[in-house]
XYZ file of C-alpha atoms in Angstrom:
718
model
C 23.363 -11.750 -76.683
C 23.263 -8.193 -75.287
C 21.709 -7.384 -71.899
C 18.923 -4.845 -71.513
C 19.655 -1.253 -70.409
C 19.887 -0.843 -66.634
C 17.535 1.252 -64.534
C 18.060 5.018 -64.345
C 20.595 6.003 -61.710
C 20.929 9.470 -60.222
C 19.486 12.060 -57.843
C 16.882 14.793 -58.303
C 15.816 15.452 -61.858
C 19.088 14.199 -63.406
C 18.691 10.533 -64.271
C 21.260 8.562 -66.213
C 20.486 5.333 -68.043
C 23.590 3.277 -68.737
C 23.798 1.716 -72.175
C 23.389 -2.021 -72.439
C 26.500 -4.150 -72.714
C 27.324 -7.761 -73.517
C 25.656 -10.310 -71.271
C 28.999 -12.010 -70.651
C 30.425 -9.152 -68.560
C 31.888 -10.387 -65.308
C 30.772 -7.290 -63.333
C 27.680 -5.168 -62.781
C 27.871 -1.983 -64.843
C 25.648 -0.088 -62.344
C 28.464 -0.106 -59.807
C 30.183 2.698 -61.780
C 27.307 5.085 -60.934
C 27.557 4.693 -57.155
C 28.725 7.763 -55.221
C 30.963 5.536 -53.110
C 32.585 3.825 -56.116
C 36.149 2.717 -55.390
C 38.531 0.888 -57.702
C 39.908 -1.197 -54.843
C 36.452 -2.270 -53.699
C 35.453 -2.997 -57.308
C 38.412 -5.328 -57.797
C 37.891 -6.915 -54.373
C 34.235 -7.690 -55.055
C 34.881 -9.101 -58.514
C 38.029 -11.080 -57.679
C 36.129 -14.332 -57.938
C 34.367 -13.441 -61.208
C 37.487 -14.064 -63.308
C 41.129 -13.284 -63.688
C 42.536 -9.769 -64.092
C 42.925 -10.348 -67.801
C 39.229 -11.238 -68.132
C 38.218 -8.148 -66.135
C 40.508 -6.001 -68.295
C 39.016 -7.393 -71.483
C 35.441 -6.912 -70.231
C 36.236 -3.342 -69.191
C 37.631 -2.681 -72.665
C 34.526 -4.060 -74.305
C 32.243 -1.942 -72.128
C 34.401 1.132 -72.790
C 33.767 0.699 -76.481
C 30.057 0.448 -75.779
C 30.165 3.700 -73.791
C 32.063 5.519 -76.536
C 29.565 4.378 -79.116
C 26.694 5.496 -76.894
C 28.365 8.899 -76.383
C 28.840 9.424 -80.114
C 25.249 8.418 -80.747
C 24.057 10.850 -78.057
C 26.058 13.697 -79.612
C 24.641 12.901 -83.033
C 21.084 12.923 -81.666
C 21.497 16.293 -79.851
C 23.936 17.943 -82.288
C 21.631 20.890 -83.011
C 21.348 21.639 -79.278
C 25.131 21.613 -78.876
C 25.542 24.052 -81.760
C 22.841 26.401 -80.396
C 24.466 26.354 -76.952
C 27.856 27.348 -78.314
C 26.266 30.118 -80.394
C 24.450 31.549 -77.410
C 27.651 31.731 -75.372
C 29.377 34.030 -77.919
C 29.823 37.554 -76.500
C 28.703 36.610 -72.957
C 31.978 37.881 -71.401
C 31.578 41.353 -72.943
C 28.016 41.598 -71.594
C 29.163 40.639 -68.083
C 31.947 43.234 -68.198
C 29.433 45.868 -69.288
C 27.184 45.505 -66.240
C 30.004 44.947 -63.695
C 30.993 48.629 -63.461
C 27.519 50.079 -62.700
C 26.921 47.404 -60.100
C 30.141 48.236 -58.226
C 29.247 51.931 -58.267
C 25.793 51.197 -56.912
C 27.303 49.099 -54.101
C 29.619 51.963 -53.081
C 26.715 54.412 -52.965
C 24.675 52.023 -50.794
C 27.609 51.669 -48.356
C 27.874 55.449 -48.097
C 24.152 55.813 -47.315
C 24.345 53.017 -44.737
C 27.280 54.681 -42.966
C 25.469 58.024 -42.870
C 22.351 56.404 -41.387
C 24.336 54.604 -38.683
C 26.054 57.832 -37.682
C 22.730 59.656 -37.445
C 21.199 56.828 -35.373
C 24.100 56.860 -32.918
C 23.781 60.623 -32.492
C 20.023 60.372 -31.951
C 20.463 57.513 -29.402
C 22.994 59.615 -27.474
C 20.620 62.554 -27.411
C 17.729 60.342 -26.237
C 19.858 58.896 -23.427
C 20.803 62.389 -22.272
C 17.167 63.417 -22.384
C 16.223 60.340 -20.344
C 18.802 61.174 -17.700
C 17.633 64.768 -17.567
C 14.019 63.646 -17.205
C 14.959 61.235 -14.382
C 16.982 63.988 -12.701
C 14.067 66.378 -13.015
C 11.682 63.765 -11.616
C 14.031 63.143 -8.692
C 14.204 66.860 -7.981
C 10.418 67.073 -8.096
C 10.150 64.043 -5.790
C 12.714 65.648 -3.482
C 10.643 68.787 -3.318
C 7.488 66.805 -2.601
C 9.304 64.695 -0.001
C 10.559 67.795 1.795
C 7.063 69.240 1.680
C 5.625 65.977 3.036
C 8.193 65.925 5.835
C 7.233 69.416 6.893
C 3.527 68.734 6.581
C 3.782 65.386 8.439
C 5.825 66.931 11.233
C 3.279 69.696 11.618
C 0.348 67.257 11.641
C 1.942 65.111 14.341
C 2.658 68.186 16.505
C -0.898 69.380 16.051
C -2.246 65.907 16.834
C -0.226 65.807 20.049
C -1.656 69.124 21.259
C -5.204 68.595 20.139
C -7.737 67.173 22.557
C -9.850 65.125 22.164
C -8.014 62.781 19.831
C -8.568 63.694 16.159
C -8.754 60.555 14.025
C -9.177 62.570 10.841
C -5.848 64.277 11.416
C -4.243 60.868 11.952
C -5.704 59.629 8.665
C -4.274 62.655 6.859
C -0.899 62.018 8.495
C -1.036 58.423 7.319
C -1.770 59.491 3.749
C 1.020 62.044 3.903
C 3.364 59.353 5.178
C 2.468 57.215 2.189
C 3.264 60.123 -0.093
C 6.576 60.642 1.694
C 7.526 56.989 1.246
C 6.508 57.048 -2.406
C 8.515 60.187 -3.219
C 11.508 59.021 -1.187
C 11.943 56.062 -3.541
C 12.660 58.417 -6.463
C 14.961 60.828 -4.658
C 16.717 58.494 -2.264
C 20.169 59.493 -3.532
C 19.410 63.210 -2.902
C 18.222 62.813 0.678
C 20.854 63.458 3.314
C 21.168 61.413 6.510
C 19.350 64.070 8.523
C 16.297 63.886 6.308
C 16.308 60.079 6.414
C 16.554 60.039 10.210
C 13.765 62.584 10.492
C 11.558 60.504 8.202
C 12.210 57.391 10.343
C 11.414 59.265 13.556
C 8.187 60.630 12.110
C 7.223 57.103 10.966
C 7.839 55.704 14.462
C 5.881 58.519 16.041
C 3.003 57.939 13.633
C 2.888 54.250 14.600
C 2.937 55.186 18.291
C -0.013 57.530 17.826
C -1.785 54.869 15.811
C -1.103 52.321 18.551
C -2.678 54.595 21.142
C -5.664 55.125 18.875
C -5.976 51.359 18.337
C -5.919 50.534 22.058
C -8.441 53.330 22.754
C -10.782 52.123 19.988
C -10.766 48.571 21.388
C -12.589 49.824 24.441
C -15.236 51.661 22.436
C -18.679 50.033 22.506
C -19.243 50.804 18.839
C -16.906 49.312 16.210
C -16.795 52.484 14.105
C -13.546 53.847 15.538
C -11.935 50.390 15.531
C -12.831 49.931 11.877
C -11.353 53.353 11.093
C -8.132 52.500 12.933
C -7.792 49.163 11.157
C -8.237 50.879 7.817
C -5.429 53.316 8.676
C -3.161 50.357 9.495
C -4.175 48.724 6.226
C -3.426 51.978 4.358
C 0.060 51.995 5.830
C 0.449 48.254 4.981
C 1.085 47.584 8.671
C -1.561 44.900 9.341
C 1.038 42.674 11.019
C 1.993 45.598 13.277
C -1.612 45.923 14.451
C -1.698 42.175 15.159
C 1.536 42.395 17.157
C 0.197 45.360 19.142
C -2.956 43.434 20.034
C -0.920 40.347 20.926
C 1.561 42.194 23.125
C -0.815 44.632 24.838
C -4.032 42.637 25.172
C -3.472 38.901 24.645
C -0.148 38.458 26.452
C -1.172 39.884 29.872
C -4.377 37.847 29.929
C -2.716 34.568 28.881
C 0.116 35.118 31.344
C -2.449 34.973 34.163
C -4.466 32.059 32.752
C -1.836 29.731 31.262
C 0.463 28.442 33.987
C 1.105 25.305 36.010
C -0.454 26.965 39.064
C -3.654 27.767 37.167
C -3.768 24.196 35.868
C -3.457 22.724 39.358
C -6.009 25.113 40.862
C -8.556 24.756 38.055
C -11.544 22.626 39.204
C -12.045 21.369 35.642
C -8.353 20.883 34.947
C -7.167 21.516 31.404
C -10.743 21.877 30.179
C -11.221 24.831 32.516
C -8.054 26.490 31.205
C -9.236 26.064 27.619
C -12.632 27.497 28.488
C -11.000 30.601 29.977
C -8.839 30.959 26.862
C -11.886 30.749 24.611
C -13.757 33.190 26.841
C -11.078 35.734 25.944
C -12.235 35.621 22.322
C -15.824 36.404 23.224
C -14.832 39.139 25.678
C -12.026 40.959 23.854
C -12.107 39.907 20.190
C -15.754 39.918 19.207
C -15.596 43.200 17.275
C -12.215 42.337 15.746
C -13.515 38.992 14.466
C -16.645 40.563 12.986
C -14.689 43.301 11.215
C -11.822 41.158 9.871
C -13.538 37.928 8.823
C -13.635 37.121 5.126
C -16.985 38.771 4.495
C -16.287 41.582 6.995
C -15.596 45.250 6.317
C -11.787 45.176 6.704
C -9.493 42.758 4.845
C -5.953 41.595 5.414
C -6.053 40.724 9.137
C -5.960 37.410 11.024
C -6.024 38.286 14.716
C -7.147 34.777 15.717
C -4.096 33.133 14.128
C -1.348 35.746 14.400
C -2.295 37.367 17.689
C -4.467 35.026 19.739
C -3.194 31.578 18.747
C 0.463 32.536 18.453
C 0.486 33.845 22.044
C -1.595 30.963 23.407
C 0.641 28.330 21.844
C 3.841 30.019 23.056
C 2.509 30.298 26.614
C 1.369 26.660 26.650
C 4.757 25.402 25.500
C 6.664 27.476 28.070
C 4.308 27.792 31.058
C 2.300 24.545 30.892
C 4.630 21.946 29.358
C 3.450 19.197 31.752
C 0.352 18.549 29.639
C 2.551 17.087 26.895
C 4.051 14.344 29.101
C 2.937 10.893 27.818
C 4.027 8.935 30.913
C 0.436 8.428 32.110
C -1.415 7.276 28.960
C -4.900 7.739 30.422
C -4.176 11.309 31.487
C -2.384 11.980 28.202
C -5.420 10.712 26.271
C -7.818 12.959 28.174
C -5.580 16.003 27.725
C -5.045 15.331 24.036
C -8.759 14.789 23.363
C -9.526 17.949 25.295
C -6.924 19.798 23.214
C -8.420 18.509 19.958
C -11.828 19.814 21.017
C -10.188 23.131 21.883
C -8.636 23.356 18.405
C -11.957 22.447 16.788
C -13.668 25.276 18.665
C -11.004 27.691 17.420
C -11.670 26.483 13.868
C -15.386 27.085 14.412
C -14.602 30.634 15.520
C -12.532 31.185 12.356
C -15.453 29.783 10.306
C -13.811 29.890 6.884
C -12.191 27.043 4.977
C -9.280 29.105 3.645
C -8.616 30.707 7.007
C -8.775 27.311 8.717
C -6.250 25.964 6.238
C -4.031 28.970 6.976
C -4.446 28.291 10.699
C -3.374 24.647 10.294
C -0.439 25.655 8.096
C 0.835 28.085 10.724
C 4.328 27.197 11.976
C 3.269 27.355 15.625
C 0.274 25.101 14.950
C 2.585 22.425 13.521
C 4.996 22.929 16.412
C 2.127 22.524 18.883
C 1.036 19.266 17.244
C 4.563 17.892 17.362
C 4.765 18.606 21.085
C 2.209 15.854 21.661
C 4.412 12.766 21.549
C 1.885 10.396 20.015
C 4.481 7.709 19.115
C 5.457 7.359 22.777
C 1.780 7.194 23.802
C 1.188 4.439 21.250
C 4.249 2.537 22.409
C 2.931 2.544 25.979
C -0.483 1.355 24.772
C 1.232 -1.247 22.626
C 3.008 -2.666 25.644
C -0.157 -2.620 27.740
C -2.318 -4.313 25.117
C 0.251 -6.798 23.866
C 1.732 -7.778 27.237
C -1.218 -9.902 28.375
C -1.536 -11.658 25.025
C 2.192 -12.285 24.823
C 2.252 -13.688 28.376
C -0.674 -15.951 27.552
C 0.949 -17.186 24.337
C 4.283 -17.808 26.041
C 2.578 -20.047 28.610
C 1.662 -22.656 25.988
C 1.897 -25.530 28.489
C -0.956 -24.038 30.514
C -3.215 -23.696 27.474
C -4.438 -27.278 27.741
C -4.790 -27.042 31.541
C -6.874 -23.892 31.204
C -9.242 -25.510 28.704
C -12.870 -25.121 29.668
C -14.406 -28.198 31.268
C -17.240 -28.271 28.762
C -16.068 -27.010 25.406
C -18.637 -25.301 23.215
C -18.957 -24.264 19.601
C -20.461 -20.865 20.429
C -17.667 -19.414 22.547
C -13.902 -19.484 22.838
C -12.583 -22.489 24.718
C -8.888 -21.555 24.697
C -7.944 -18.521 26.757
C -5.578 -17.086 24.145
C -8.444 -16.405 21.739
C -10.455 -14.496 24.336
C -7.374 -12.512 25.316
C -6.648 -11.668 21.662
C -10.213 -10.548 20.949
C -10.205 -8.435 24.114
C -6.912 -6.840 23.018
C -8.375 -5.988 19.604
C -11.460 -4.452 21.196
C -9.280 -2.376 23.493
C -7.318 -0.983 20.533
C -10.465 0.734 19.262
C -12.286 1.625 22.465
C -12.767 5.177 23.694
C -10.015 6.197 26.048
C -7.351 4.370 24.023
C -7.852 4.965 20.299
C -6.818 8.273 18.741
C -7.754 9.052 15.121
C -4.241 10.395 14.486
C -2.880 6.897 15.252
C -5.367 4.978 13.102
C -2.755 3.264 10.958
C -0.702 2.252 13.995
C -3.678 0.731 15.781
C -4.695 -1.032 12.566
C -1.191 -2.470 12.356
C -1.416 -3.534 16.023
C -4.721 -5.285 15.295
C -3.097 -7.204 12.455
C -0.129 -8.015 14.697
C -2.457 -9.433 17.366
C -4.147 -11.668 14.803
C -0.775 -12.697 13.395
C 0.588 -13.482 16.884
C -2.463 -15.627 17.616
C -1.974 -17.448 14.317
C 1.709 -18.066 15.068
C 0.814 -19.381 18.507
C -1.730 -21.770 16.986
C 0.967 -23.034 14.622
C 3.389 -23.565 17.494
C 0.806 -25.444 19.558
C -0.177 -27.523 16.526
C 3.426 -28.539 15.890
C 4.049 -29.378 19.525
C 0.868 -31.468 19.961
C 2.105 -34.629 18.140
C 5.281 -34.661 20.248
C 3.208 -35.605 23.294
C 2.180 -38.895 21.733
C 5.025 -40.856 23.284
C 4.654 -39.256 26.723
C 1.371 -40.862 27.813
C -1.225 -43.447 27.027
C -4.728 -43.269 25.664
C -5.812 -40.771 28.302
C -3.177 -38.311 27.160
C -4.248 -38.902 23.553
C -7.886 -38.193 24.431
C -6.968 -34.972 26.199
C -4.784 -33.969 23.268
C -7.613 -34.568 20.780
C -9.968 -32.638 23.038
C -7.580 -29.702 23.107
C -7.068 -29.737 19.349
C -10.831 -29.897 18.744
C -11.293 -26.916 21.039
C -8.538 -25.111 19.138
C -10.192 -26.057 15.833
C -13.536 -24.664 17.047
C -11.924 -21.440 18.262
C -10.164 -20.949 14.940
C -13.491 -21.238 13.167
C -15.076 -18.791 15.636
C -12.266 -16.251 15.185
C -12.788 -16.521 11.409
C -16.452 -15.676 11.958
C -15.381 -12.665 14.034
C -13.400 -11.134 11.154
C -16.416 -9.204 9.698
C -17.196 -7.726 13.130
C -13.540 -6.688 13.479
C -13.780 -5.029 10.048
C -16.905 -3.154 11.200
C -15.135 -2.058 14.378
C -12.176 -0.708 12.416
C -14.372 0.892 9.737
C -16.318 2.841 12.387
C -13.091 4.412 13.633
C -11.442 4.888 10.245
C -10.774 8.411 8.893
C -12.934 9.869 6.169
C -11.961 8.535 2.760
C -10.731 5.157 3.964
C -11.900 2.375 1.661
C -13.886 -0.339 3.417
C -12.953 -2.755 0.636
C -9.286 -2.283 1.419
C -9.942 -2.901 5.123
C -11.832 -6.090 4.290
C -8.947 -7.238 2.117
C -6.256 -6.443 4.696
C -8.024 -7.956 7.697
C -9.477 -10.782 5.597
C -5.952 -12.064 4.960
C -5.762 -12.917 8.671
C -8.969 -14.917 8.319
C -7.377 -16.842 5.462
C -4.380 -17.651 7.673
C -6.698 -18.926 10.407
C -8.392 -21.108 7.798
C -5.019 -22.613 6.903
C -4.313 -23.255 10.580
C -7.681 -24.967 10.906
C -6.906 -27.223 7.952
C -3.577 -28.080 9.557
C -5.321 -28.956 12.829
C -7.820 -31.088 10.952
C -4.968 -33.124 9.456
C -3.400 -33.543 12.904
C -6.675 -34.704 14.464
C -7.212 -37.135 11.610
C -3.695 -38.446 12.125
C -4.370 -38.909 15.853
C -7.503 -40.929 15.094
C -5.674 -42.977 12.495
C -2.893 -43.691 14.997
C -5.484 -44.867 17.539
C -7.300 -47.096 14.992
C -4.569 -48.722 12.926
C -2.987 -50.942 15.677
C -6.250 -52.885 16.081
C -6.129 -53.978 12.440
C -3.231 -56.280 13.242
C -5.749 -58.726 14.712
C -6.933 -59.514 11.180
C -3.919 -61.783 10.781
C -5.066 -63.762 13.860
C -8.382 -64.850 12.268
C -6.950 -67.977 10.529
C -5.716 -69.278 13.906
C -9.210 -68.895 15.350
C -10.741 -71.344 12.850
C -8.092 -73.812 11.783
C -8.637 -77.139 13.589
C -10.810 -75.491 16.216
C -14.138 -76.853 14.992
C -15.804 -73.442 15.571
C -19.265 -72.646 14.287
C -19.859 -70.696 11.102
C -19.308 -66.990 11.973
C -22.408 -64.864 12.377
C -21.037 -61.669 14.021
C -17.962 -59.562 13.575
C -14.779 -59.943 15.558
C -14.032 -57.591 18.425
C -11.172 -55.912 16.580
C -13.660 -54.241 14.194
C -15.354 -52.486 17.112
C -11.950 -51.549 18.467
C -10.921 -50.077 15.106
C -14.126 -48.037 14.911
C -14.169 -47.036 18.581
C -11.876 -43.928 18.299
C -13.903 -42.415 15.454
C -17.199 -43.395 17.109
C -16.163 -41.711 20.350
C -14.901 -38.676 18.451
C -18.181 -38.409 16.541
C -20.356 -38.693 19.648
C -18.320 -36.231 21.702
C -17.724 -33.492 19.124
C -20.410 -33.845 16.450
C -22.548 -31.016 17.843
C -19.546 -28.697 18.142
C -17.783 -29.435 14.867
C -20.899 -29.792 12.712
C -22.095 -32.510 10.365
C -20.209 -31.385 7.284
C -16.890 -30.891 9.071
C -17.371 -34.179 10.959
C -17.814 -36.032 7.660
C -14.562 -34.481 6.439
C -12.771 -35.637 9.590
C -14.129 -39.192 9.440
C -13.628 -39.489 5.689
C -9.971 -38.596 6.163
C -9.628 -41.298 8.848
C -11.500 -43.997 6.933
C -9.589 -43.278 3.735
C -6.356 -44.299 5.410
C -7.767 -47.092 7.628
C -9.618 -48.704 4.726
C -6.492 -48.814 2.582
C -4.638 -50.580 5.440
C -7.606 -52.858 6.062
C -7.687 -53.821 2.401
C -4.002 -54.721 2.397
C -4.277 -56.908 5.528
C -7.369 -58.791 4.325
C -5.737 -59.278 0.958
C -2.702 -60.768 2.699
C -4.894 -63.111 4.812
C -6.907 -64.277 1.792
C -3.734 -64.823 -0.185
C -2.319 -66.884 2.704
C -5.542 -68.922 2.955
C -5.493 -69.562 -0.765
C -1.889 -70.708 -0.650
C -2.689 -73.054 2.224
C -5.577 -74.559 0.251
C -3.410 -75.075 -2.784
C -0.747 -76.765 -0.639
C -3.315 -79.163 0.844
C -4.714 -79.833 -2.615
C -1.297 -80.717 -4.002
C -0.673 -82.969 -0.994
C -3.952 -84.775 -1.621
C -3.111 -85.271 -5.281
C 0.228 -86.808 -4.299
C -1.504 -89.204 -1.962
C -3.977 -90.184 -4.676
C -1.143 -91.023 -7.067
C 0.714 -93.118 -4.447
C -1.845 -95.917 -4.883
C -4.747 -97.260 -2.992
C -4.154 -97.321 0.710
C -6.031 -98.829 3.573
C -9.644 -97.792 3.932
C -9.141 -96.397 7.321
C -6.227 -94.323 6.169
C -8.192 -92.981 3.226
C -11.159 -92.086 5.354
C -8.955 -90.275 7.781
C -7.357 -88.273 5.001
C -10.709 -87.340 3.466
C -12.017 -86.178 6.821
C -8.926 -84.067 7.295
C -9.401 -82.499 3.879
C -13.004 -81.641 4.563
C -12.139 -80.071 7.880
C -9.382 -77.936 6.365
C -11.644 -76.773 3.576
C -14.443 -75.946 5.982
C -12.090 -73.923 8.209
C -10.887 -71.830 5.248
C -14.472 -71.090 4.298
C -15.157 -69.974 7.837
C -12.161 -67.656 7.635
C -13.515 -66.089 4.448
C -16.980 -65.796 5.895
C -15.577 -64.151 9.032
C -13.692 -61.622 6.937
C -16.833 -60.857 4.968
C -18.871 -60.383 8.159
C -16.176 -58.061 9.550
C -15.996 -55.996 6.371
C -19.747 -55.619 6.062
C -20.011 -54.532 9.690
C -17.298 -51.956 8.964
C -19.199 -50.782 5.867
C -22.518 -50.533 7.720
C -20.918 -48.392 10.423
C -19.373 -46.057 7.848
C -22.662 -45.645 5.998
C -25.191 -45.712 8.863
C -23.341 -44.109 11.750
C -20.802 -41.858 10.035
C -23.234 -40.983 7.182
C -20.524 -41.448 4.552
C -21.178 -43.072 1.200
C -18.992 -46.086 0.424
C -18.031 -44.435 -2.850
C -16.430 -41.531 -0.945
C -13.991 -43.768 0.955
C -10.800 -44.888 -0.758
C -10.807 -48.618 -1.691
C -13.965 -49.373 0.316
C -15.864 -50.668 -2.765
C -12.771 -52.668 -3.699
C -12.630 -54.109 -0.160
C -16.237 -55.276 -0.402
C -15.557 -56.766 -3.813
C -12.454 -58.506 -2.463
C -14.275 -60.505 0.245
C -17.244 -61.237 -2.025
C -14.963 -62.535 -4.764
C -13.191 -64.745 -2.202
C -16.517 -66.394 -1.241
C -17.681 -66.754 -4.850
C -14.328 -68.104 -5.933
C -14.418 -70.814 -3.244
C -17.926 -71.915 -4.212
C -16.983 -72.077 -7.853
C -13.932 -74.196 -7.013
C -15.997 -76.694 -4.989
C -18.549 -77.001 -7.775
C -15.764 -77.673 -10.248
C -14.318 -80.411 -8.047
């Protein structure tokens, strides 16, 4: 049976379909068409298909198939093969015929290309020479103009020096001529000799001197026309900074040298505020026209006399002549000086009255240097020590916390001094005279540190409270519970203060601060206080449990009260029940109004959960013991009955003894039931707690009721 032809194998438009071979071949015929075909790999892959002889035989068979397919292909396309061979006859002679003309054409093209390249090189050389000649000619023309400008400028300056009164028009012409001289000098710099350069520099300096005199004269003019004209001349010469330096050195510096000094500061009735007022008065007295002309919507552009002349000189004088204002040793004085300085800077910004110019003012190097001179970190560190010292001293004196407890604790105020101290410290962080907006994040961090320190102190006091249990009696325990309740109340009050602290911080926060973020950050402290309060609640519950549990031991004494004592049937509870309930009853009466009904139920439920479980275990043990005693007496009676009939007197005595024992056990059960029901009534009526909310309380009731029912059923059966 022969296999079907394989799929076409190849790339592009050339596809080859291998002829089908015998189905018994031990290899895949398509492997021969792979580009990566290798004899070694072929033998390695087919080594398990059969022996070498079998592979050889199969290859021989498939070779025959390929030869047959090739012959068949030639037979099918024989006409095409013949036509192809016929078309190739004489092709060599045709190629030789066109080869000669093509070579000749290529030589001619190379000759034309060489001629063109030579011509292009010659033209490029000529153009370069022409360019150099043009530049040389331009330089000579610029040299001629520069020499003419030098002569004209020199003549104008001489004429200006002789002419009285001062001729501003002549100065404007000299400025324009100077611009021309500078422009032409750029193109003929290599042709100017040192003498010409020196003369040009001297004329430039002389022009600036004349312009300086004109500027100082125009400042004193009542009308701004001449000042505007002078500023325009400076702007034409691109010497705006020179005009600012002239104003700073000739006008600002002498005035500030008199005003800004340690002597002026000490003699000023208003202190630093008076100095700042005098500085600002300078602007209104000497810079009014300059500010009007050079502001953004003014007539002259390119000047900033407030920043580059006024402020630069003021800041330099303050750093050198009045450095005492930067000392942070006295925080109150430092605060007043810094606030006064901030107001001073705000008034300067109002004078500038333009957002871009204000930004330029704040970006000025001397502005940043001036801000850094105020050592705000040191000021904050001093405030940090002042604010935190009292709280830290109060927290370190933990032993005095209980002694300092208010005589009558209240739910509406802080009872422990540390809480009042902490809240006062937080308020001081944000009060006027202490808080600076530039230190907002530091004071916020200090507020969080105060809350965290208070929380840590509460944890330390909570952990140390149980250690006092062995040091004193019930009086110490009462005082300890009183202190922990006061601490619990204060923790709840400080939690309620968190929103007001958030409001306090939000009022002082910079623009753009998210109130939600503040609530989240400060609210985490409230969560920590809540955890501390839960911890205190567990400690108080444990204290009450410790005071209640020892009285439950008297439950085991009840059988001794009724066995062979001939007591009456119990009608009221034993004293131990009142003693067990006394600690919680006292706690409820003393602190119910302060803790609140809901929290009080949580406290008492926690106590009764534990006490009831212990109570259940003890009553179960007593009932089990009573039941075992009854069974022992019953077995003894049965033994006596089987020993035979005894004397009548002996029998009567035994029966009386049995009845007495049985009656005493019933009294024990009844007493336990009375005690339990009194306990249940107190929990439900006084503590206002449902019996279903107390662990094993329903089971305890069921236990004593089942004991009574079980005894009655047993007697009826007998």
